Amino acid sequence: MGKPTLAARLRAGELVYSGWIATPEALVAETAARQAFDCVCLDMQHGLHDPVSVMRSIGGVIHAGKPAGVRVPVGDFAMASRALDMGAEAVIAPMVNSVADARAFVAATKYPPLGERSWGPARALALLDIPDAATQLATANRDTLALAMVETRQAVDVVDDILAVDGIDGVFMGPSDLSLTFSDGREVAPTADWVDAPIRHIAARAGAHGKIACAFTADPKRARYFNDIGYQFVAMGPDAIYLATGIRALLEGLR
Ligand code: 3PY
Ligand code: MG
């Protein structure tokens, strides 16, 4: 028996803390995976990753014994399929603002009849020790996660409809874009009191639908708060913060 998948761990109720890597270099992702993170995500939306760096970084992360996730660019559902073919266990789609967006995301990430994912998972089979095509076909829709980012006022208004789309495994809350859209473009204030209501609402609705709630923060206290209100998967980063925090700690040790 292999290790439980990320999907199985989350469905069993475990809390998961993920690294979040913007630097397009496999060694950075692998180094993060060798720390105590449960998982490592590669960011193609605001991070600098491209398909080749994602392909190499997924290999590094899995080589270090951890599952990999990929956040694709906005609307790039072709990359969502490719990330799964490259061995990612979770794909995160930013700015899923409607049921149509959610359905297009499912179409790209789930094999028929649930979706329209095209066949070609050779690299995933090799990296994830999936013995054959039949096993992949029987398990992939269950064992890989399609996580839709709910991070705008528009998306919050239809969060129940997004969560009801069969094949959406969970929602991923982005506090910066939430604050940007809830303030009508006036500010980016991911920890402001007035974004708390939508932040709580998203987790509560995910729980009501029996789906996974995910969130992003660089602050451990905030991560605990997110856990307390129902977010099970918290991504922490980006990696520039790991470097800056480490350098600061080293130099403070000199004083
Ligand atoms: C946001 O906070 O908007 C995010 O997308 C976090 O990555
Ligand atoms: Mg965002």
Short mmCIF file of C-alpha atoms and ligand atoms in Angstrom, two decimals, residues 20 43 45-46 71 149 151 172-178 190 216, ligand 1:
data_model
loop_
_atom_site.label_atom_id
_atom_site.label_comp_id
_atom_site.label_asym_id
_atom_site.label_seq_id
_atom_site.Cartn_x
_atom_site.Cartn_y
_atom_site.Cartn_z
CA TRP A 20 3.78 28.17 -1.78
CA ASP A 43 2.27 29.34 -8.38
CA GLN A 45 -0.61 32.97 -11.56
CA HIS A 46 1.40 35.57 -9.64
CA ARG A 71 -2.04 27.22 -9.17
CA MET A 149 -10.58 30.01 -5.90
CA GLU A 151 -11.88 35.40 -4.04
CA PHE A 172 -9.70 28.14 -2.06
CA MET A 173 -10.18 31.54 -0.41
CA GLY A 174 -7.84 34.37 -1.52
CA PRO A 175 -8.01 37.10 1.15
CA SER A 176 -6.22 39.80 -0.88
CA ASP A 177 -8.55 39.67 -3.87
CA LEU A 178 -11.52 39.35 -1.53
CA PRO A 190 -6.54 40.81 3.67
CA PHE A 216 -3.76 31.46 1.95
C1 3PY B 1 -5.37 36.25 -2.75
O1 3PY B 1 -5.22 36.48 -1.54
O2 3PY B 1 -6.06 36.92 -3.52
C2 3PY B 1 -4.67 35.10 -3.32
O3 3PY B 1 -4.87 34.80 -4.46
C3 3PY B 1 -3.71 34.37 -2.43
O4 3PY B 1 -2.79 33.67 -3.16
#
